[in-house]
Amino acid sequence: MILAAAEAEFTEAGVRKANVDTVAARAGVSRSTLYRRFANKEELLIAVAQRVYERVMRELDTAVAGLSPQDAVVEAFVAGATLIEQDNLVRRLLVDGDVKMLTAQAPAMFIELAVQRVASTLRRAGAQMPDADLHDVVEIHVRLVMSFMEVPPSDAGRWAPDRVRATVGKFIAPMVW
C-alpha cells in the first residue's frame, strides 16, 4: 500500500514536490510507520523505482515474446519509447532533473537492470553473439532511448511507432545477431 501511494504521489506531484505525509495519508498509515520502512524520501523513491522497473520489464517482455532477436529489438524500442512517452513516472525516473538531484541511483540502477533483463530476453529469443558483446549492444540501445527522452528529436514524428520500427529495423536491430 505504501509503494502504491508513493507511486501515485511521485507521478502526480513530481519527485521534488512529493510529500511523505501525503504518501502516508494515501496509504492509510502513520508517518512513523512509513519512516520505519523507509528511512527517507530517497529510499522510498528507490523502492518505487524498483517497482516501476519490474512493471516496465514485464510489459517489454510481453511485447517481444516469441520474436526473433532482431524483431525483439525493434518491438522493445517501440514499446520502450511509448512507455517513456506516455508514463509520467517512468519518464521522471529516467530523465527528470529532480530525480537526478535527489538520487543518482535510480537512472543508473534502471540502466544496468534493463541491460541485464533485455540481454537475457534477447538470448532467449535466439541471439548468438558473445555475452559481453550482447551486453554492450543492449546498453547502447537503452542509452539511445534515454538520450532521445532527455533531448527529444526536433521532429516529434520520429516517435511514431512506424517510424521507430523502420529506423530501428534499419540501423539498430542489425547490431544483434
GROMACS .gro file of N, CA and C in nm:
model
  531
    1MET      N    1   0.081  -0.119   0.000
    1MET     CA    2   0.000   0.000   0.000
    1MET      C    3   0.086   0.125   0.000
    2ILE      N    4   0.195   0.123   0.074
    2ILE     CA    5   0.280   0.242   0.081
    2ILE      C    6   0.341   0.269  -0.056
    3LEU      N    7   0.391   0.165  -0.123
    3LEU     CA    8   0.454   0.186  -0.252
    3LEU      C    9   0.354   0.234  -0.357
    4ALA      N   10   0.233   0.181  -0.353
    4ALA     CA   11   0.130   0.228  -0.447
    4ALA      C   12   0.098   0.374  -0.422
    5ALA      N   13   0.088   0.411  -0.296
    5ALA     CA   14   0.060   0.551  -0.261
    5ALA      C   15   0.177   0.641  -0.302
    6ALA      N   16   0.299   0.594  -0.281
    6ALA     CA   17   0.416   0.673  -0.319
    6ALA      C   18   0.425   0.687  -0.470
    7GLU      N   19   0.396   0.580  -0.541
    7GLU     CA   20   0.397   0.586  -0.687
    7GLU      C   21   0.297   0.691  -0.737
    8ALA      N   22   0.179   0.691  -0.680
    8ALA     CA   23   0.077   0.789  -0.720
    8ALA      C   24   0.124   0.931  -0.687
    9GLU      N   25   0.182   0.950  -0.570
    9GLU     CA   26   0.228   1.084  -0.530
    9GLU      C   27   0.343   1.132  -0.618
   10PHE      N   28   0.441   1.046  -0.644
   10PHE     CA   29   0.552   1.085  -0.731
   10PHE      C   30   0.503   1.116  -0.872
   11THR      N   31   0.405   1.041  -0.919
   11THR     CA   32   0.350   1.063  -1.053
   11THR      C   33   0.277   1.197  -1.060
   12GLU      N   34   0.193   1.223  -0.962
   12GLU     CA   35   0.109   1.343  -0.966
   12GLU      C   36   0.184   1.470  -0.927
   13ALA      N   37   0.266   1.462  -0.823
   13ALA     CA   38   0.331   1.583  -0.771
   13ALA      C   39   0.471   1.605  -0.828
   14GLY      N   40   0.531   1.498  -0.879
   14GLY     CA   41   0.671   1.507  -0.919
   14GLY      C   42   0.758   1.467  -0.802
   15VAL      N   43   0.881   1.436  -0.831
   15VAL     CA   44   0.970   1.384  -0.727
   15VAL      C   45   1.002   1.491  -0.624
   16ARG      N   46   1.038   1.608  -0.668
   16ARG     CA   47   1.078   1.713  -0.574
   16ARG      C   48   0.962   1.756  -0.485
   17LYS      N   49   0.843   1.769  -0.543
   17LYS     CA   50   0.728   1.820  -0.468
   17LYS      C   51   0.651   1.711  -0.393
   18ALA      N   52   0.683   1.586  -0.419
   18ALA     CA   53   0.613   1.477  -0.350
   18ALA      C   54   0.631   1.493  -0.199
   19ASN      N   55   0.524   1.467  -0.126
   19ASN     CA   56   0.523   1.488   0.018
   19ASN      C   57   0.505   1.355   0.089
   20VAL      N   58   0.596   1.324   0.179
   20VAL     CA   59   0.592   1.198   0.252
   20VAL      C   60   0.466   1.188   0.338
   21ASP      N   61   0.422   1.298   0.395
   21ASP     CA   62   0.298   1.297   0.474
   21ASP      C   63   0.179   1.260   0.387
   22THR      N   64   0.178   1.310   0.264
   22THR     CA   65   0.070   1.276   0.171
   22THR      C   66   0.074   1.129   0.136
   23VAL      N   67   0.195   1.076   0.117
   23VAL     CA   68   0.210   0.933   0.089
   23VAL      C   69   0.153   0.851   0.204
   24ALA      N   70   0.189   0.886   0.326
   24ALA     CA   71   0.139   0.813   0.444
   24ALA      C   72  -0.013   0.820   0.450
   25ALA      N   73  -0.069   0.938   0.428
   25ALA     CA   74  -0.216   0.953   0.432
   25ALA      C   75  -0.282   0.869   0.323
   26ARG      N   76  -0.227   0.872   0.202
   26ARG     CA   77  -0.283   0.792   0.092
   26ARG      C   78  -0.278   0.643   0.124
   27ALA      N   79  -0.170   0.602   0.191
   27ALA     CA   80  -0.152   0.460   0.223
   27ALA      C   81  -0.232   0.418   0.347
   28GLY      N   82  -0.284   0.517   0.419
   28GLY     CA   83  -0.359   0.487   0.540
   28GLY      C   84  -0.271   0.442   0.655
   29VAL      N   85  -0.147   0.493   0.658
   29VAL     CA   86  -0.054   0.460   0.766
   29VAL      C   87  -0.004   0.591   0.828
   30SER      N   88   0.053   0.579   0.945
   30SER     CA   89   0.110   0.698   1.009
   30SER      C   90   0.245   0.731   0.945
   31ARG      N   91   0.285   0.852   0.966
   31ARG     CA   92   0.416   0.896   0.917
   31ARG      C   93   0.527   0.810   0.978
   32SER      N   94   0.514   0.778   1.106
   32SER     CA   95   0.617   0.698   1.173
   32SER      C   96   0.624   0.557   1.114
   33THR      N   97   0.509   0.500   1.076
   33THR     CA   98   0.509   0.368   1.012
   33THR      C   99   0.584   0.374   0.880
   34LEU      N  100   0.558   0.479   0.803
   34LEU     CA  101   0.626   0.494   0.675
   34LEU      C  102   0.777   0.505   0.697
   35TYR      N  103   0.818   0.584   0.795
   35TYR     CA  104   0.961   0.603   0.820
   35TYR      C  105   1.028   0.480   0.882
   36ARG      N  106   0.951   0.390   0.943
   36ARG     CA  107   1.010   0.264   0.990
   36ARG      C  108   1.048   0.177   0.871
   37ARG      N  109   0.973   0.187   0.764
   37ARG     CA  110   1.000   0.105   0.645
   37ARG      C  111   1.098   0.171   0.549
   38PHE      N  112   1.093   0.303   0.542
   38PHE     CA  113   1.179   0.379   0.451
   38PHE      C  114   1.238   0.496   0.529
   39ALA      N  115   1.369   0.497   0.544
   39ALA     CA  116   1.435   0.597   0.628
   39ALA      C  117   1.417   0.739   0.579
   40ASN      N  118   1.400   0.754   0.448
   40ASN     CA  119   1.387   0.888   0.392
   40ASN      C  120   1.319   0.882   0.255
   41LYS      N  121   1.297   0.996   0.198
   41LYS     CA  122   1.229   1.006   0.069
   41LYS      C  123   1.309   0.936  -0.042
   42GLU      N  124   1.441   0.943  -0.034
   42GLU     CA  125   1.524   0.878  -0.134
   42GLU      C  126   1.505   0.727  -0.133
   43GLU      N  127   1.502   0.666  -0.014
   43GLU     CA  128   1.479   0.522  -0.005
   43GLU      C  129   1.342   0.486  -0.061
   44LEU      N  130   1.243   0.567  -0.032
   44LEU     CA  131   1.109   0.544  -0.084
   44LEU      C  132   1.109   0.554  -0.237
   45LEU      N  133   1.177   0.653  -0.290
   45LEU     CA  134   1.186   0.669  -0.436
   45LEU      C  135   1.255   0.549  -0.500
   46ILE      N  136   1.361   0.501  -0.439
   46ILE     CA  137   1.433   0.385  -0.494
   46ILE      C  138   1.342   0.263  -0.494
   47ALA      N  139   1.266   0.242  -0.388
   47ALA     CA  140   1.173   0.129  -0.382
   47ALA      C  141   1.065   0.143  -0.490
   48VAL      N  142   1.015   0.263  -0.510
   48VAL     CA  143   0.916   0.286  -0.616
   48VAL      C  144   0.979   0.262  -0.752
   49ALA      N  145   1.102   0.309  -0.771
   49ALA     CA  146   1.171   0.289  -0.899
   49ALA      C  147   1.187   0.140  -0.928
   50GLN      N  148   1.219   0.061  -0.828
   50GLN     CA  149   1.231  -0.084  -0.848
   50GLN      C  150   1.098  -0.145  -0.887
   51ARG      N  151   0.992  -0.100  -0.825
   51ARG     CA  152   0.857  -0.149  -0.856
   51ARG      C  153   0.819  -0.113  -1.000
   52VAL      N  154   0.847   0.011  -1.038
   52VAL     CA  155   0.816   0.057  -1.173
   52VAL      C  156   0.901  -0.020  -1.275
   53TYR      N  157   1.027  -0.039  -1.243
   53TYR     CA  158   1.116  -0.115  -1.330
   53TYR      C  159   1.058  -0.254  -1.360
   54GLU      N  160   1.013  -0.323  -1.256
   54GLU     CA  161   0.957  -0.457  -1.276
   54GLU      C  162   0.834  -0.452  -1.367
   55ARG      N  163   0.750  -0.353  -1.349
   55ARG     CA  164   0.631  -0.339  -1.434
   55ARG      C  165   0.672  -0.314  -1.579
   56VAL      N  166   0.766  -0.224  -1.599
   56VAL     CA  167   0.811  -0.192  -1.734
   56VAL      C  168   0.874  -0.314  -1.800
   57MET      N  169   0.955  -0.387  -1.727
   57MET     CA  170   1.019  -0.506  -1.784
   57MET      C  171   0.916  -0.613  -1.821
   58ARG      N  172   0.813  -0.628  -1.740
   58ARG     CA  173   0.707  -0.724  -1.775
   58ARG      C  174   0.638  -0.681  -1.905
   59GLU      N  175   0.612  -0.552  -1.918
   59GLU     CA  176   0.548  -0.501  -2.040
   59GLU      C  177   0.638  -0.522  -2.162
   60LEU      N  178   0.768  -0.499  -2.146
   60LEU     CA  179   0.860  -0.521  -2.257
   60LEU      C  180   0.871  -0.669  -2.290
   61ASP      N  181   0.877  -0.755  -2.189
   61ASP     CA  182   0.881  -0.899  -2.213
   61ASP      C  183   0.760  -0.944  -2.293
   62THR      N  184   0.644  -0.893  -2.258
   62THR     CA  185   0.521  -0.928  -2.330
   62THR      C  186   0.529  -0.880  -2.475
   63ALA      N  187   0.581  -0.760  -2.496
   63ALA     CA  188   0.588  -0.702  -2.630
   63ALA      C  189   0.678  -0.781  -2.724
   64VAL      N  190   0.779  -0.850  -2.671
   64VAL     CA  191   0.876  -0.918  -2.756
   64VAL      C  192   0.865  -1.070  -2.753
   65ALA      N  193   0.769  -1.122  -2.680
   65ALA     CA  194   0.756  -1.268  -2.666
   65ALA      C  195   0.740  -1.334  -2.803
   66GLY      N  196   0.821  -1.436  -2.826
   66GLY     CA  197   0.811  -1.515  -2.948
   66GLY      C  198   0.875  -1.454  -3.071
   67LEU      N  199   0.942  -1.342  -3.059
   67LEU     CA  200   1.003  -1.276  -3.174
   67LEU      C  201   1.149  -1.316  -3.191
   68SER      N  202   1.201  -1.299  -3.312
   68SER     CA  203   1.344  -1.320  -3.336
   68SER      C  204   1.421  -1.211  -3.262
   69PRO      N  205   1.552  -1.229  -3.242
   69PRO     CA  206   1.628  -1.126  -3.172
   69PRO      C  207   1.616  -0.987  -3.237
   70GLN      N  208   1.626  -0.981  -3.369
   70GLN     CA  209   1.618  -0.852  -3.437
   70GLN      C  210   1.479  -0.790  -3.425
   71ASP      N  211   1.375  -0.871  -3.442
   71ASP     CA  212   1.239  -0.820  -3.427
   71ASP      C  213   1.212  -0.779  -3.282
   72ALA      N  214   1.271  -0.852  -3.189
   72ALA     CA  215   1.255  -0.818  -3.047
   72ALA      C  216   1.318  -0.682  -3.018
   73VAL      N  217   1.433  -0.653  -3.078
   73VAL     CA  218   1.496  -0.522  -3.060
   73VAL      C  219   1.403  -0.413  -3.110
   74VAL      N  220   1.346  -0.433  -3.229
   74VAL     CA  221   1.256  -0.333  -3.287
   74VAL      C  222   1.136  -0.309  -3.196
   75GLU      N  223   1.070  -0.416  -3.156
   75GLU     CA  224   0.948  -0.400  -3.075
   75GLU      C  225   0.979  -0.350  -2.935
   76ALA      N  226   1.096  -0.385  -2.881
   76ALA     CA  227   1.135  -0.332  -2.750
   76ALA      C  228   1.156  -0.181  -2.759
   77PHE      N  229   1.216  -0.135  -2.868
   77PHE     CA  230   1.233   0.010  -2.886
   77PHE      C  231   1.098   0.079  -2.895
   78VAL      N  232   1.008   0.023  -2.974
   78VAL     CA  233   0.875   0.084  -2.989
   78VAL      C  234   0.804   0.086  -2.854
   79ALA      N  235   0.804  -0.027  -2.785
   79ALA     CA  236   0.735  -0.034  -2.655
   79ALA      C  237   0.802   0.057  -2.552
   80GLY      N  238   0.935   0.059  -2.550
   80GLY     CA  239   1.007   0.144  -2.456
   80GLY      C  240   0.982   0.291  -2.481
   81ALA      N  241   0.988   0.331  -2.607
   81ALA     CA  242   0.964   0.472  -2.641
   81ALA      C  243   0.821   0.512  -2.605
   82THR      N  244   0.727   0.423  -2.631
   82THR     CA  245   0.586   0.451  -2.599
   82THR      C  246   0.567   0.463  -2.449
   83LEU      N  247   0.625   0.369  -2.374
   83LEU     CA  248   0.614   0.373  -2.227
   83LEU      C  249   0.671   0.502  -2.170
   84ILE      N  250   0.789   0.538  -2.215
   84ILE     CA  251   0.853   0.657  -2.161
   84ILE      C  252   0.776   0.782  -2.199
   85GLU      N  253   0.722   0.783  -2.320
   85GLU     CA  254   0.645   0.899  -2.365
   85GLU      C  255   0.513   0.912  -2.290
   86GLN      N  256   0.448   0.799  -2.261
   86GLN     CA  257   0.313   0.802  -2.204
   86GLN      C  258   0.309   0.793  -2.052
   87ASP      N  259   0.412   0.742  -1.990
   87ASP     CA  260   0.411   0.720  -1.846
   87ASP      C  261   0.495   0.828  -1.777
   88ASN      N  262   0.427   0.921  -1.712
   88ASN     CA  263   0.497   1.034  -1.649
   88ASN      C  264   0.600   0.990  -1.547
   89LEU      N  265   0.569   0.888  -1.468
   89LEU     CA  266   0.663   0.846  -1.365
   89LEU      C  267   0.786   0.780  -1.427
   90VAL      N  268   0.767   0.697  -1.526
   90VAL     CA  269   0.882   0.635  -1.593
   90VAL      C  270   0.972   0.743  -1.650
   91ARG      N  271   0.913   0.840  -1.717
   91ARG     CA  272   0.992   0.950  -1.774
   91ARG      C  273   1.067   1.025  -1.664
   92ARG      N  274   0.998   1.056  -1.555
   92ARG     CA  275   1.064   1.128  -1.445
   92ARG      C  276   1.180   1.047  -1.387
   93LEU      N  277   1.159   0.919  -1.369
   93LEU     CA  278   1.264   0.836  -1.310
   93LEU      C  279   1.387   0.828  -1.399
   94LEU      N  280   1.367   0.832  -1.530
   94LEU     CA  281   1.479   0.816  -1.621
   94LEU      C  282   1.548   0.945  -1.660
   95VAL      N  283   1.472   1.052  -1.675
   95VAL     CA  284   1.533   1.172  -1.733
   95VAL      C  285   1.506   1.301  -1.656
   96ASP      N  286   1.427   1.298  -1.553
   96ASP     CA  287   1.390   1.420  -1.482
   96ASP      C  288   1.507   1.470  -1.396
   97GLY      N  289   1.537   1.597  -1.409
   97GLY     CA  290   1.644   1.657  -1.330
   97GLY      C  291   1.619   1.648  -1.181
   98ASP      N  292   1.491   1.652  -1.139
   98ASP     CA  293   1.460   1.641  -0.996
   98ASP      C  294   1.506   1.508  -0.940
   99VAL      N  295   1.489   1.402  -1.015
   99VAL     CA  296   1.532   1.270  -0.969
   99VAL      C  297   1.683   1.267  -0.959
  100LYS      N  298   1.750   1.322  -1.059
  100LYS     CA  299   1.896   1.323  -1.057
  100LYS      C  300   1.949   1.400  -0.938
  101MET      N  301   1.877   1.507  -0.899
  101MET     CA  302   1.920   1.583  -0.782
  101MET      C  303   1.899   1.504  -0.654
  102LEU      N  304   1.790   1.428  -0.647
  102LEU     CA  305   1.759   1.352  -0.526
  102LEU      C  306   1.847   1.229  -0.515
  103THR      N  307   1.862   1.157  -0.624
  103THR     CA  308   1.943   1.037  -0.622
  103THR      C  309   1.994   1.004  -0.761
  104ALA      N  310   2.119   0.973  -0.771
  104ALA     CA  311   2.176   0.930  -0.898
  104ALA      C  312   2.153   0.781  -0.917
  105GLN      N  313   2.103   0.713  -0.814
  105GLN     CA  314   2.088   0.568  -0.821
  105GLN      C  315   1.976   0.524  -0.915
  106ALA      N  316   1.866   0.595  -0.922
  106ALA     CA  317   1.751   0.547  -0.997
  106ALA      C  318   1.783   0.527  -1.145
  107PRO      N  319   1.834   0.628  -1.218
  107PRO     CA  320   1.865   0.604  -1.359
  107PRO      C  321   1.974   0.500  -1.378
  108ALA      N  322   2.080   0.505  -1.298
  108ALA     CA  323   2.189   0.409  -1.312
  108ALA      C  324   2.140   0.268  -1.282
  109MET      N  325   2.058   0.255  -1.179
  109MET     CA  326   2.002   0.124  -1.144
  109MET      C  327   1.917   0.072  -1.258
  110PHE      N  328   1.832   0.159  -1.314
  110PHE     CA  329   1.745   0.117  -1.423
  110PHE      C  330   1.827   0.071  -1.542
  111ILE      N  331   1.930   0.146  -1.578
  111ILE     CA  332   2.010   0.110  -1.695
  111ILE      C  333   2.069  -0.029  -1.679
  112GLU      N  334   2.136  -0.054  -1.568
  112GLU     CA  335   2.202  -0.184  -1.551
  112GLU      C  336   2.100  -0.298  -1.543
  113LEU      N  337   1.994  -0.278  -1.469
  113LEU     CA  338   1.892  -0.383  -1.460
  113LEU      C  339   1.826  -0.406  -1.596
  114ALA      N  340   1.798  -0.298  -1.669
  114ALA     CA  341   1.736  -0.312  -1.801
  114ALA      C  342   1.829  -0.384  -1.897
  115VAL      N  343   1.956  -0.350  -1.893
  115VAL     CA  344   2.053  -0.416  -1.981
  115VAL      C  345   2.057  -0.565  -1.953
  116GLN      N  346   2.064  -0.602  -1.826
  116GLN     CA  347   2.067  -0.745  -1.791
  116GLN      C  348   1.941  -0.816  -1.838
  117ARG      N  349   1.827  -0.755  -1.812
  117ARG     CA  350   1.700  -0.819  -1.845
  117ARG      C  351   1.680  -0.828  -1.996
  118VAL      N  352   1.709  -0.720  -2.070
  118VAL     CA  353   1.691  -0.722  -2.215
  118VAL      C  354   1.790  -0.819  -2.279
  119ALA      N  355   1.913  -0.821  -2.232
  119ALA     CA  356   2.011  -0.915  -2.286
  119ALA      C  357   1.964  -1.058  -2.266
  120SER      N  358   1.911  -1.087  -2.150
  120SER     CA  359   1.857  -1.220  -2.122
  120SER      C  360   1.740  -1.253  -2.215
  121THR      N  361   1.654  -1.156  -2.236
  121THR     CA  362   1.539  -1.175  -2.326
  121THR      C  363   1.588  -1.202  -2.469
  122LEU      N  364   1.686  -1.125  -2.514
  122LEU     CA  365   1.738  -1.145  -2.650
  122LEU      C  366   1.809  -1.280  -2.662
  123ARG      N  367   1.875  -1.323  -2.557
  123ARG     CA  368   1.939  -1.455  -2.560
  123ARG      C  369   1.832  -1.563  -2.575
  124ARG      N  370   1.723  -1.551  -2.499
  124ARG     CA  371   1.614  -1.649  -2.510
  124ARG      C  372   1.549  -1.643  -2.649
  125ALA      N  373   1.553  -1.526  -2.712
  125ALA     CA  374   1.495  -1.511  -2.846
  125ALA      C  375   1.587  -1.569  -2.954
  126GLY      N  376   1.708  -1.608  -2.915
  126GLY     CA  377   1.798  -1.673  -3.010
  126GLY      C  378   1.923  -1.596  -3.045
  127ALA      N  379   1.952  -1.485  -2.978
  127ALA     CA  380   2.076  -1.411  -3.006
  127ALA      C  381   2.196  -1.502  -2.983
  128GLN      N  382   2.290  -1.502  -3.077
  128GLN     CA  383   2.405  -1.593  -3.072
  128GLN      C  384   2.536  -1.523  -3.038
  129MET      N  385   2.537  -1.391  -3.031
  129MET     CA  386   2.661  -1.318  -3.009
  129MET      C  387   2.716  -1.343  -2.868
  130PRO      N  388   2.846  -1.322  -2.848
  130PRO     CA  389   2.904  -1.342  -2.714
  130PRO      C  390   2.835  -1.253  -2.610
  131ASP      N  391   2.831  -1.302  -2.487
  131ASP     CA  392   2.762  -1.230  -2.379
  131ASP      C  393   2.811  -1.086  -2.363
  132ALA      N  394   2.942  -1.066  -2.364
  132ALA     CA  395   2.995  -0.930  -2.345
  132ALA      C  396   2.950  -0.838  -2.457
  133ASP      N  397   2.949  -0.888  -2.580
  133ASP     CA  398   2.904  -0.806  -2.693
  133ASP      C  399   2.755  -0.776  -2.683
  134LEU      N  400   2.678  -0.876  -2.645
  134LEU     CA  401   2.534  -0.856  -2.630
  134LEU      C  402   2.506  -0.751  -2.522
  135HIS      N  403   2.577  -0.760  -2.411
  135HIS     CA  404   2.562  -0.662  -2.303
  135HIS      C  405   2.592  -0.522  -2.354
  136ASP      N  406   2.703  -0.507  -2.428
  136ASP     CA  407   2.741  -0.375  -2.479
  136ASP      C  408   2.637  -0.319  -2.576
  137VAL      N  409   2.589  -0.403  -2.666
  137VAL     CA  410   2.489  -0.359  -2.764
  137VAL      C  411   2.360  -0.318  -2.695
  138VAL      N  412   2.316  -0.397  -2.599
  138VAL     CA  413   2.192  -0.364  -2.528
  138VAL      C  414   2.209  -0.234  -2.449
  139GLU      N  415   2.325  -0.214  -2.388
  139GLU     CA  416   2.346  -0.088  -2.316
  139GLU      C  417   2.338   0.031  -2.412
  140ILE      N  418   2.393   0.017  -2.531
  140ILE     CA  419   2.381   0.123  -2.631
  140ILE      C  420   2.234   0.149  -2.661
  141HIS      N  421   2.157   0.043  -2.678
  141HIS     CA  422   2.014   0.057  -2.708
  141HIS      C  423   1.941   0.131  -2.597
  142VAL      N  424   1.963   0.090  -2.474
  142VAL     CA  425   1.895   0.152  -2.359
  142VAL      C  426   1.933   0.299  -2.349
  143ARG      N  427   2.060   0.328  -2.366
  143ARG     CA  428   2.105   0.467  -2.357
  143ARG      C  429   2.053   0.552  -2.473
  144LEU      N  430   2.036   0.493  -2.589
  144LEU     CA  431   1.978   0.567  -2.702
  144LEU      C  432   1.835   0.611  -2.670
  145VAL      N  433   1.756   0.519  -2.617
  145VAL     CA  434   1.618   0.555  -2.582
  145VAL      C  435   1.619   0.668  -2.479
  146MET      N  436   1.704   0.655  -2.378
  146MET     CA  437   1.710   0.759  -2.275
  146MET      C  438   1.758   0.893  -2.332
  147SER      N  439   1.852   0.887  -2.423
  147SER     CA  440   1.902   1.010  -2.485
  147SER      C  441   1.792   1.082  -2.562
  148PHE      N  442   1.713   1.007  -2.636
  148PHE     CA  443   1.602   1.068  -2.709
  148PHE      C  444   1.499   1.128  -2.614
  149MET      N  445   1.488   1.070  -2.493
  149MET     CA  446   1.392   1.126  -2.398
  149MET      C  447   1.446   1.255  -2.336
  150GLU      N  448   1.576   1.258  -2.309
  150GLU     CA  449   1.634   1.379  -2.249
  150GLU      C  450   1.633   1.495  -2.346
  151VAL      N  451   1.665   1.466  -2.471
  151VAL     CA  452   1.667   1.569  -2.574
  151VAL      C  453   1.580   1.518  -2.688
  152PRO      N  454   1.451   1.549  -2.681
  152PRO     CA  455   1.359   1.496  -2.782
  152PRO      C  456   1.401   1.536  -2.924
  153PRO      N  457   1.368   1.453  -3.021
  153PRO     CA  458   1.403   1.485  -3.160
  153PRO      C  459   1.330   1.612  -3.205
  154SER      N  460   1.393   1.684  -3.297
  154SER     CA  461   1.331   1.807  -3.347
  154SER      C  462   1.200   1.778  -3.419
  155ASP      N  463   1.190   1.660  -3.475
  155ASP     CA  464   1.067   1.617  -3.543
  155ASP      C  465   0.998   1.514  -3.454
  156ALA      N  466   0.891   1.557  -3.385
  156ALA     CA  467   0.820   1.467  -3.292
  156ALA      C  468   0.767   1.343  -3.363
  157GLY      N  469   0.748   1.350  -3.493
  157GLY     CA  470   0.701   1.235  -3.568
  157GLY      C  471   0.797   1.117  -3.567
  158ARG      N  472   0.920   1.143  -3.529
  158ARG     CA  473   1.017   1.033  -3.520
  158ARG      C  474   0.980   0.932  -3.413
  159TRP      N  475   0.893   0.972  -3.319
  159TRP     CA  476   0.848   0.880  -3.215
  159TRP      C  477   0.727   0.799  -3.257
  160ALA      N  478   0.673   0.827  -3.375
  160ALA     CA  479   0.559   0.749  -3.423
  160ALA      C  480   0.605   0.603  -3.437
  161PRO      N  481   0.524   0.509  -3.390
  161PRO     CA  482   0.567   0.369  -3.390
  161PRO      C  483   0.618   0.319  -3.525
  162ASP      N  484   0.554   0.356  -3.635
  162ASP     CA  485   0.600   0.307  -3.766
  162ASP      C  486   0.739   0.360  -3.800
  163ARG      N  487   0.765   0.486  -3.765
  163ARG     CA  488   0.898   0.543  -3.792
  163ARG      C  489   1.002   0.483  -3.700
  164VAL      N  490   0.966   0.458  -3.575
  164VAL     CA  491   1.061   0.393  -3.483
  164VAL      C  492   1.095   0.255  -3.536
  165ARG      N  493   0.992   0.180  -3.577
  165ARG     CA  494   1.016   0.045  -3.632
  165ARG      C  495   1.110   0.050  -3.752
  166ALA      N  496   1.084   0.141  -3.844
  166ALA     CA  497   1.167   0.149  -3.965
  166ALA      C  498   1.311   0.186  -3.932
  167THR      N  499   1.329   0.286  -3.850
  167THR     CA  500   1.464   0.332  -3.815
  167THR      C  501   1.540   0.226  -3.737
  168VAL      N  502   1.476   0.171  -3.636
  168VAL     CA  503   1.543   0.069  -3.553
  168VAL      C  504   1.571  -0.056  -3.636
  169GLY      N  505   1.475  -0.095  -3.720
  169GLY     CA  506   1.496  -0.212  -3.805
  169GLY      C  507   1.612  -0.196  -3.901
  170LYS      N  508   1.631  -0.074  -3.950
  170LYS     CA  509   1.737  -0.048  -4.047
  170LYS      C  510   1.875  -0.032  -3.982
  171PHE      N  511   1.882   0.040  -3.871
  171PHE     CA  512   2.012   0.078  -3.816
  171PHE      C  513   2.052   0.007  -3.687
  172ILE      N  514   1.956  -0.026  -3.603
  172ILE     CA  515   1.990  -0.073  -3.468
  172ILE      C  516   1.975  -0.224  -3.452
  173ALA      N  517   1.867  -0.279  -3.503
  173ALA     CA  518   1.845  -0.424  -3.489
  173ALA      C  519   1.958  -0.507  -3.548
  174PRO      N  520   2.019  -0.465  -3.660
  174PRO     CA  521   2.129  -0.546  -3.715
  174PRO      C  522   2.250  -0.559  -3.622
  175MET      N  523   2.255  -0.478  -3.517
  175MET     CA  524   2.366  -0.489  -3.422
  175MET      C  525   2.357  -0.617  -3.339
  176VAL      N  526   2.238  -0.678  -3.337
  176VAL     CA  527   2.216  -0.801  -3.260
  176VAL      C  528   2.213  -0.918  -3.357
  177TRP      N  529   2.289  -1.022  -3.325
  177TRP     CA  530   2.289  -1.142  -3.408
  177TRP      C  531   2.299  -1.266  -3.322
   0.00000   0.00000   0.00000
